[in-house]
mmCIF file of C-alpha atoms in Angstrom:
data_model
loop_
_atom_site.group_PDB
_atom_site.id
_atom_site.type_symbol
_atom_site.label_atom_id
_atom_site.label_comp_id
_atom_site.label_asym_id
_atom_site.label_seq_id
_atom_site.Cartn_x
_atom_site.Cartn_y
_atom_site.Cartn_z
ATOM 1 C CA MET L 34 75.215 131.336 107.439
ATOM 2 C CA LYS L 35 76.874 133.475 110.089
ATOM 3 C CA GLY L 36 77.745 130.381 112.117
ATOM 4 C CA PHE L 37 79.213 128.717 109.048
ATOM 5 C CA VAL L 38 81.415 131.736 108.286
ATOM 6 C CA GLU L 39 82.581 131.893 111.912
ATOM 7 C CA THR L 40 83.463 128.184 111.808
ATOM 8 C CA VAL L 41 85.469 128.643 108.607
ATOM 9 C CA LEU L 42 87.344 131.582 110.141
ATOM 10 C CA ILE L 43 88.172 129.586 113.263
ATOM 11 C CA LEU L 44 89.482 126.684 111.185
ATOM 12 C CA PHE L 45 91.571 129.098 109.120
ATOM 13 C CA VAL L 46 93.184 130.523 112.234
ATOM 14 C CA LEU L 47 93.870 127.073 113.685
ATOM 15 C CA VAL L 48 95.528 125.892 110.483
ATOM 16 C CA ASN L 49 97.759 128.934 110.312
ATOM 17 C CA LEU L 50 98.798 128.569 113.943
ATOM 18 C CA ALA L 51 99.838 124.951 113.417
ATOM 19 C CA SER L 52 103.450 123.927 113.758
ATOM 20 C CA GLY L 53 105.145 122.810 110.590
ATOM 21 C CA HIS L 54 106.970 119.503 110.330
ATOM 22 C CA ALA L 55 110.736 119.189 110.124
ATOM 23 C CA VAL L 56 113.194 116.288 110.248
ATOM 24 C CA LEU L 57 116.807 115.444 109.434
ATOM 25 C CA THR L 58 116.845 113.405 106.213
ATOM 26 C CA SER L 59 120.580 113.149 105.479
ATOM 27 C CA PRO L 60 122.120 111.481 107.381
ATOM 28 C CA LYS L 61 119.080 109.556 108.597
ATOM 29 C CA SER L 62 117.570 110.494 111.931
ATOM 30 C CA TRP L 63 116.759 107.787 114.495
ATOM 31 C CA ASN L 64 113.114 108.450 113.717
ATOM 32 C CA PRO L 65 112.795 109.053 109.950
ATOM 33 C CA ASN L 66 109.453 110.751 110.603
ATOM 34 C CA PRO L 67 109.070 114.331 111.920
ATOM 35 C CA SER L 68 108.416 114.540 115.658
ATOM 36 C CA THR L 69 108.219 117.130 118.435
ATOM 37 C CA SER L 70 109.017 114.586 121.136
ATOM 38 C CA SER L 71 112.009 115.773 123.183
ATOM 39 C CA PRO L 72 114.894 115.106 123.113
ATOM 40 C CA CYS L 73 115.210 112.821 120.064
ATOM 41 C CA GLY L 74 111.925 112.856 118.166
ATOM 42 C CA ALA L 75 110.644 109.638 119.783
ATOM 43 C CA GLY L 76 113.564 107.731 118.270
ATOM 44 C CA ARG L 77 115.983 105.370 120.022
ATOM 45 C CA GLY L 78 119.644 104.728 119.224
ATOM 46 C CA SER L 79 119.583 100.949 119.638
ATOM 47 C CA GLY L 80 120.607 99.232 116.395
ATOM 48 C CA GLN L 81 120.980 102.500 114.522
ATOM 49 C CA PRO L 82 123.833 103.210 112.078
ATOM 50 C CA VAL L 83 126.895 105.021 113.407
ATOM 51 C CA TYR L 84 128.046 107.890 111.193
ATOM 52 C CA GLU L 85 131.630 109.060 110.912
ATOM 53 C CA PHE L 86 132.231 112.793 111.275
ATOM 54 C CA THR L 87 135.516 114.605 110.931
ATOM 55 C CA ALA L 88 136.267 117.039 113.747
ATOM 56 C CA GLY L 89 137.124 120.602 112.847
ATOM 57 C CA VAL L 90 135.548 120.551 109.375
ATOM 58 C CA ALA L 91 132.028 121.166 108.098
ATOM 59 C CA ASN L 92 129.889 118.026 107.941
ATOM 60 C CA ASN L 93 127.043 118.600 105.493
ATOM 61 C CA MET L 94 123.499 117.523 106.309
ATOM 62 C CA VAL L 95 119.982 118.052 104.961
ATOM 63 C CA TRP L 96 117.008 119.273 107.016
ATOM 64 C CA LYS L 97 113.519 118.863 105.532
ATOM 65 C CA LEU L 98 111.089 121.613 106.463
ATOM 66 C CA ILE L 99 107.342 121.403 105.838
ATOM 67 C CA ALA L 100 105.109 124.513 105.965
ATOM 68 C CA ASN L 101 106.394 128.045 106.493
ATOM 69 C CA ASP L 102 104.995 128.192 110.019
ATOM 70 C CA GLY L 103 107.554 125.573 111.014
ATOM 71 C CA ASN L 104 110.591 127.475 109.822
ATOM 72 C CA GLY L 105 113.345 128.962 111.911
ATOM 73 C CA PRO L 106 116.993 128.189 112.600
ATOM 74 C CA VAL L 107 118.231 124.793 113.721
ATOM 75 C CA ASN L 108 120.392 124.308 116.822
ATOM 76 C CA ALA L 109 122.831 121.440 117.365
ATOM 77 C CA SER L 110 123.920 119.842 120.621
ATOM 78 C CA ILE L 111 126.007 116.794 121.496
ATOM 79 C CA SER L 112 125.656 114.152 124.177
ATOM 80 C CA LEU L 113 129.119 112.743 124.885
ATOM 81 C CA ILE L 114 127.886 109.567 126.582
ATOM 82 C CA GLY L 115 126.306 108.105 123.432
ATOM 83 C CA SER L 116 123.241 106.664 125.160
ATOM 84 C CA ASN L 117 120.506 104.874 123.230
ATOM 85 C CA SER L 118 117.966 106.853 125.255
ATOM 86 C CA PRO L 119 119.585 110.196 126.136
ATOM 87 C CA THR L 120 117.853 112.729 128.349
ATOM 88 C CA ALA L 121 117.476 116.404 127.546
ATOM 89 C CA ALA L 122 120.136 117.165 130.166
ATOM 90 C CA ASP L 123 122.678 114.959 128.353
ATOM 91 C CA PHE L 124 122.756 117.468 125.501
ATOM 92 C CA ASN L 125 123.951 120.259 127.769
ATOM 93 C CA ALA L 126 127.481 118.845 127.430
ATOM 94 C CA VAL L 127 128.242 120.514 124.089
ATOM 95 C CA LYS L 128 126.155 123.318 122.603
ATOM 96 C CA LEU L 129 127.080 124.105 118.989
ATOM 97 C CA GLY L 130 124.480 126.829 118.455
ATOM 98 C CA TYR L 131 122.885 127.483 115.078
ATOM 99 C CA VAL L 132 123.959 125.169 112.239
ATOM 100 C CA SER L 133 121.571 126.525 109.618
ATOM 101 C CA ASP L 134 120.839 129.780 107.897
ATOM 102 C CA SER L 135 119.207 132.086 110.432
ATOM 103 C CA THR L 136 115.949 132.165 108.461
ATOM 104 C CA LEU L 137 116.168 128.971 106.373
ATOM 105 C CA ASP L 138 115.468 131.073 103.283
ATOM 106 C CA ARG L 139 115.356 129.853 99.701
ATOM 107 C CA ASN L 140 119.059 130.619 99.139
ATOM 108 C CA SER L 141 120.004 127.627 101.277
ATOM 109 C CA ARG L 142 117.860 125.125 99.387
ATOM 110 C CA VAL L 143 119.524 121.932 98.254
ATOM 111 C CA GLN L 144 116.858 121.308 95.608
ATOM 112 C CA SER L 145 115.142 123.908 93.486
ATOM 113 C CA ASP L 146 111.699 122.334 93.811
ATOM 114 C CA PRO L 147 109.931 124.374 96.552
ATOM 115 C CA ALA L 148 107.688 121.409 97.410
ATOM 116 C CA LYS L 149 110.657 119.406 98.678
ATOM 117 C CA ASN L 150 111.731 122.036 101.193
ATOM 118 C CA ASP L 151 115.211 120.591 101.689
ATOM 119 C CA TYR L 152 117.751 122.830 103.405
ATOM 120 C CA ALA L 153 121.499 122.512 103.863
ATOM 121 C CA LEU L 154 122.972 122.333 107.362
ATOM 122 C CA SER L 155 126.638 122.549 108.270
ATOM 123 C CA VAL L 156 127.753 120.904 111.518
ATOM 124 C CA THR L 157 131.354 121.250 112.728
ATOM 125 C CA ILE L 158 132.325 118.842 115.497
ATOM 126 C CA PRO L 159 134.781 120.432 117.973
ATOM 127 C CA ARG L 160 138.293 118.969 117.958
ATOM 128 C CA ASP L 161 138.588 118.963 121.748
ATOM 129 C CA ILE L 162 135.691 116.636 122.638
ATOM 130 C CA THR L 163 135.858 112.937 123.496
ATOM 131 C CA CYS L 164 132.987 110.564 122.841
ATOM 132 C CA THR L 165 132.576 108.143 125.738
ATOM 133 C CA GLY L 166 129.624 106.079 124.555
ATOM 134 C CA PRO L 167 129.795 102.471 123.309
ATOM 135 C CA ASN L 168 132.612 102.149 120.754
ATOM 136 C CA ASN L 169 133.520 105.804 121.372
ATOM 137 C CA THR L 170 130.218 107.199 120.122
ATOM 138 C CA CYS L 171 128.361 110.453 120.748
ATOM 139 C CA VAL L 172 124.791 111.500 119.942
ATOM 140 C CA LEU L 173 124.058 114.578 117.834
ATOM 141 C CA GLN L 174 120.762 116.361 118.450
ATOM 142 C CA LEU L 175 119.250 118.811 115.971
ATOM 143 C CA ARG L 176 116.365 120.964 117.187
ATOM 144 C CA SER L 177 114.506 123.695 115.353
ATOM 145 C CA THR L 178 113.300 126.795 117.171
ATOM 146 C CA THR L 179 109.792 125.404 116.622
ATOM 147 C CA ASN L 180 110.832 122.290 118.601
ATOM 148 C CA TRP L 181 111.185 119.576 115.990
ATOM 149 C CA TYR L 182 113.829 117.046 117.063
ATOM 150 C CA SER L 183 116.174 114.629 115.285
ATOM 151 C CA CYS L 184 119.078 112.589 116.661
ATOM 152 C CA LEU L 185 121.798 110.351 115.241
ATOM 153 C CA THR L 186 124.777 108.392 116.555
ATOM 154 C CA PHE L 187 128.315 109.241 115.439
ATOM 155 C CA HIS L 188 131.956 108.818 116.244
ATOM 156 C CA ILE L 189 134.850 111.031 115.293
ATOM 157 C CA THR L 190 137.234 109.977 112.547
ATOM 158 C CA ALA L 191 140.557 111.602 111.767
ATOM 159 C CA THR L 192 140.010 111.698 108.019
ATOM 160 C CA PRO L 193 136.850 111.600 105.916
ATOM 161 C CA THR L 194 135.731 108.115 104.917
ATOM 162 C CA PRO L 195 134.088 107.952 101.491
ATOM 163 C CA PRO L 196 130.740 106.182 101.528
ATOM 164 C CA ALA L 197 130.878 102.646 100.210
ATOM 165 C CA ASP L 198 128.267 101.062 97.980
ATOM 166 C CA GLU L 199 126.417 98.746 100.335
ATOM 167 C CA PRO L 200 124.592 95.650 99.122
ATOM 168 C CA GLU L 201 120.893 95.582 99.853
ATOM 169 C CA LYS L 202 120.010 94.077 103.230
ATOM 170 C CA CYS L 203 116.664 92.362 103.534
ATOM 171 C CA ALA L 204 114.671 90.765 106.338
ATOM 172 C CA GLU L 205 111.634 88.512 105.917
ATOM 173 C CA ILE L 206 108.467 89.668 107.669
ATOM 174 C CA SER L 207 105.144 87.817 107.544
ATOM 175 C CA LYS L 208 101.627 89.175 107.937
ATOM 176 C CA GLY L 209 100.755 89.570 111.590
ATOM 177 C CA ASP L 210 104.380 89.821 112.743
ATOM 178 C CA ILE L 211 104.131 93.575 113.295
ATOM 179 C CA ALA L 212 101.341 94.428 115.743
ATOM 180 C CA PHE L 213 100.949 98.054 114.643
ATOM 181 C CA CYS L 214 101.233 97.106 110.947
ATOM 182 C CA PRO L 215 99.745 93.582 110.700
ATOM 183 C CA GLU L 216 99.312 93.879 106.923
ATOM 184 C CA VAL L 217 103.062 94.327 106.319
ATOM 185 C CA SER L 218 104.822 91.343 104.750
ATOM 186 C CA GLY L 219 107.641 90.505 102.384
ATOM 187 C CA ARG L 220 111.402 91.050 102.182
ATOM 188 C CA ILE L 221 111.904 94.363 103.992
ATOM 189 C CA ARG L 222 114.909 96.568 103.245
ATOM 190 C CA TYR L 223 116.753 97.660 106.382
ATOM 191 C CA ASN L 224 119.893 99.397 105.050
ATOM 192 C CA GLU L 225 118.627 102.786 106.163
ATOM 193 C CA ASN L 226 116.800 101.627 109.300
ATOM 194 C CA PRO L 227 118.571 98.733 111.061
ATOM 195 C CA GLN L 228 115.620 98.479 113.456
ATOM 196 C CA LEU L 229 113.837 96.561 110.677
ATOM 197 C CA ALA L 230 116.505 93.824 110.637
ATOM 198 C CA THR L 231 114.576 91.451 112.918
ATOM 199 C CA VAL L 232 110.898 90.901 113.622
ATOM 200 C CA SER L 233 111.437 91.761 117.282
ATOM 201 C CA SER L 234 113.196 95.085 116.688
ATOM 202 C CA ALA L 235 110.855 95.985 113.804
ATOM 203 C CA ASN L 236 107.866 95.320 116.045
ATOM 204 C CA SER L 237 109.392 97.544 118.723
ATOM 205 C CA PHE L 238 110.036 100.338 116.197
ATOM 206 C CA ALA L 239 106.446 100.199 114.922
ATOM 207 C CA SER L 240 104.779 99.989 118.332
ATOM 208 C CA THR L 241 106.785 102.879 119.808
ATOM 209 C CA THR L 242 108.310 105.291 117.288
ATOM 210 C CA LEU L 243 105.829 104.778 114.441
ATOM 211 C CA ASN L 244 102.803 104.577 116.737
ATOM 212 C CA PHE L 245 103.840 107.847 118.389
ATOM 213 C CA THR L 246 104.264 109.552 115.006
ATOM 214 C CA TRP L 247 100.792 108.378 113.938
ATOM 215 C CA SER L 248 98.956 109.434 117.098
ATOM 216 C CA ASP L 249 100.881 112.694 117.513
ATOM 217 C CA ASN L 250 100.312 113.854 113.925
ATOM 218 C CA LEU L 251 96.591 113.119 114.171
ATOM 219 C CA LYS L 252 96.461 115.644 117.010
ATOM 220 C CA LYS L 253 98.108 118.367 114.944
ATOM 221 C CA ALA L 254 96.571 120.620 112.324
ATOM 222 C CA MET L 255 98.340 118.918 109.424
ATOM 223 C CA PHE L 256 94.978 117.204 108.806
ATOM 224 C CA ASN L 257 91.779 119.200 108.485
ATOM 225 C CA SER L 258 89.662 116.104 109.222
ATOM 226 C CA PRO L 259 91.707 113.845 111.532
ATOM 227 C CA ASN L 260 88.582 112.381 113.148
ATOM 228 C CA ALA L 261 86.765 111.685 109.898
ATOM 229 C CA THR L 262 85.545 108.128 109.421
ATOM 230 C CA GLY L 263 88.469 106.069 108.134
ATOM 231 C CA CYS L 264 91.139 108.747 108.537
ATOM 232 C CA PRO L 265 93.151 107.166 111.401
ATOM 233 C CA GLU L 266 93.165 103.805 109.614
ATOM 234 C CA ALA L 267 94.087 105.306 106.231
ATOM 235 C CA TYR L 268 96.971 107.256 107.795
ATOM 236 C CA ARG L 269 98.224 104.222 109.732
ATOM 237 C CA HIS L 270 98.099 102.065 106.590
ATOM 238 C CA PHE L 271 100.048 104.671 104.608
ATOM 239 C CA LEU L 272 102.689 105.091 107.340
ATOM 240 C CA CYS L 273 103.251 101.334 107.444
ATOM 241 C CA GLY L 274 103.961 101.185 103.723
ATOM 242 C CA LEU L 275 106.170 104.255 103.941
ATOM 243 C CA ASN L 276 108.318 103.004 106.818
ATOM 244 C CA PHE L 277 108.619 99.345 105.749
ATOM 245 C CA PRO L 278 110.199 99.525 102.258
ATOM 246 C CA LEU L 279 110.362 96.374 100.174
ATOM 247 C CA CYS L 280 113.710 95.190 98.903
ATOM 248 C CA GLY L 281 114.223 95.926 95.234
ATOM 249 C CA TYR L 282 112.897 99.478 95.540
ATOM 250 C CA SER L 283 114.864 102.681 96.110
ATOM 251 C CA ASP L 284 114.993 104.274 99.562
ATOM 252 C CA SER L 285 113.838 107.617 98.184
ATOM 253 C CA SER L 286 110.259 107.055 99.491
ATOM 254 C CA VAL L 287 108.879 108.085 96.095
ATOM 255 C CA ASP L 288 109.782 104.595 94.851
ATOM 256 C CA HIS L 289 108.560 102.193 97.503
ATOM 257 C CA THR L 290 105.169 103.477 98.669
ATOM 258 C CA CYS L 291 101.783 103.002 97.013
ATOM 259 C CA LYS L 292 100.658 106.225 95.373
ATOM 260 C CA SER L 293 97.045 105.136 95.797
ATOM 261 C CA SER L 294 97.468 104.691 99.578
ATOM 262 C CA CYS L 295 98.839 108.212 99.812
ATOM 263 C CA ALA L 296 95.930 109.565 97.770
ATOM 264 C CA VAL L 297 93.382 107.857 100.038
ATOM 265 C CA MET L 298 95.036 109.258 103.167
ATOM 266 C CA LYS L 299 95.234 112.713 101.608
ATOM 267 C CA GLN L 300 91.557 112.742 100.643
ATOM 268 C CA VAL L 301 89.965 111.058 103.661
ATOM 269 C CA CYS L 302 91.965 113.027 106.238
ATOM 270 C CA SER L 303 91.940 116.243 104.176
ATOM 271 C CA LEU L 304 95.690 116.800 104.334
ATOM 272 C CA ASP L 305 96.222 120.532 104.675
ATOM 273 C CA PRO L 306 97.906 122.064 101.574
ATOM 274 C CA SER L 307 100.614 123.594 103.785
ATOM 275 C CA HIS L 308 101.815 120.035 104.508
ATOM 276 C CA TYR L 309 101.745 118.599 100.977
ATOM 277 C CA GLY L 310 105.553 118.681 101.010
ATOM 278 C CA LEU L 311 105.623 116.148 103.865
ATOM 279 C CA TYR L 312 103.637 113.544 101.961
ATOM 280 C CA ASP L 313 103.951 114.473 98.284
ATOM 281 C CA CYS L 314 101.488 112.012 96.760
ATOM 282 C CA ASP L 315 101.932 113.423 93.259
ATOM 283 C CA ALA L 316 105.649 112.564 93.329
ATOM 284 C CA LEU L 317 105.053 108.874 94.078
ATOM 285 C CA ASN L 318 105.437 106.235 91.397
ATOM 286 C CA ASN L 319 102.563 103.996 90.344
ATOM 287 C CA ASN L 320 104.035 100.830 91.824
ATOM 288 C CA ASP L 321 102.145 97.562 91.662
ATOM 289 C CA LYS L 322 102.658 96.851 95.363
ATOM 290 C CA ASP L 323 104.376 97.863 98.577
ATOM 291 C CA SER L 324 104.921 96.046 101.876
ATOM 292 C CA THR L 325 101.233 96.455 102.789
ATOM 293 C CA GLY L 326 100.054 94.559 99.699
ATOM 294 C CA GLU L 327 98.940 95.238 96.155
ATOM 295 C CA CYS L 328 98.656 98.951 95.501
ATOM 296 C CA ASN L 329 95.118 98.580 94.199
ATOM 297 C CA ASN L 330 94.232 97.462 97.728
ATOM 298 C CA ALA L 331 94.072 101.179 98.440
ATOM 299 C CA ALA L 332 90.991 101.290 96.225
ATOM 300 C CA SER L 333 89.372 98.729 98.515
ATOM 301 C CA LEU L 334 90.479 100.759 101.492
ATOM 302 C CA MET L 335 88.938 103.835 99.923
ATOM 303 C CA THR L 336 85.679 101.947 99.428
ATOM 304 C CA SER L 337 85.614 100.802 103.052
ATOM 305 C CA VAL L 338 86.357 104.333 104.189
ATOM 306 C CA MET L 339 83.825 106.092 101.976
ATOM 307 C CA ALA L 340 80.970 103.585 102.306
ATOM 308 C CA PRO L 341 79.973 104.692 105.836
ATOM 309 C CA LEU L 342 80.142 108.323 104.770
ATOM 310 C CA LEU L 343 77.902 107.602 101.787
ATOM 311 C CA ALA L 344 75.400 105.760 104.001
ATOM 312 C CA ILE L 345 75.224 108.702 106.399
ATOM 313 C CA PHE L 346 74.660 111.087 103.490
ATOM 314 C CA VAL L 347 71.864 108.913 102.045
ATOM 315 C CA CYS L 348 70.106 108.659 105.416
ATOM 316 C CA PHE L 349 70.341 112.398 105.902
ATOM 317 C CA PHE L 350 68.994 113.024 102.387
ATOM 318 C CA LEU L 351 66.050 110.628 102.869
ATOM 319 C CA ARG L 352 65.090 112.277 106.130
ATOM 320 C CA LYS L 353 64.887 115.613 104.323
ATOM 321 C CA ILE L 354 62.477 114.241 101.712
#
């Protein structure tokens, strides 16, 4: 009993020392998933959208923060050379300092629902800088004091350009095309992530950025049971559906991902309650399918995940008899 209590206390301490997750959600970061990989959250600028910012005025953005232990102000820096793979040193060119509330408190929330944890940022691009990257682009880096990174590509426009309604862009992907997500198939929406426009670039995105997100998060304390039987596979399967949205569904992530896949991942990996805001399974719609297949496939996945656990339990029980 004493050993059990000590184990519980150790786990409690580890969970509360874990870093929270944070990522830029509006405009979209190169890597739409949270990452602590410096300097750009494991994302690359190749094929990414170029945003237009007006110099000298506040450009509004949204930073998503998960778990209180990941809070803290957000710093902004600019690389003037606009590289697709900037180095940390490139962002020494322009330091903007803090672009968020100093504590990211509830007064700066964009949405009133605490589970969403969306915070407003205000980034003012200096008037006296010149972007020298391809097509006169720069790279903006946002970094929290707990070292969560997001980057995006931009160029400076003289006057604000109102966003235009863009028709849906779709690319056909067949099963087996994406090595990290072989189950993904269908007409994939790439408006928000141009890296999904071709099989080659989508495969590169999955094998690098998405693979890093998967392996890195399994090492963190966002999951209480990351090594449990079936957890890595359940998390990979969920990430594939989340990051490869089908055309005909909204980009809001609550509309294009199987709720059942999220529930399996949450249960098998024992997603820590402090990170429910990152993957809010309860907010997902009961869709009939996503890019990984029919949503009831998650039930089969759950069976394949739980069957070995049940067999181990039965064997252990029989040995005790």
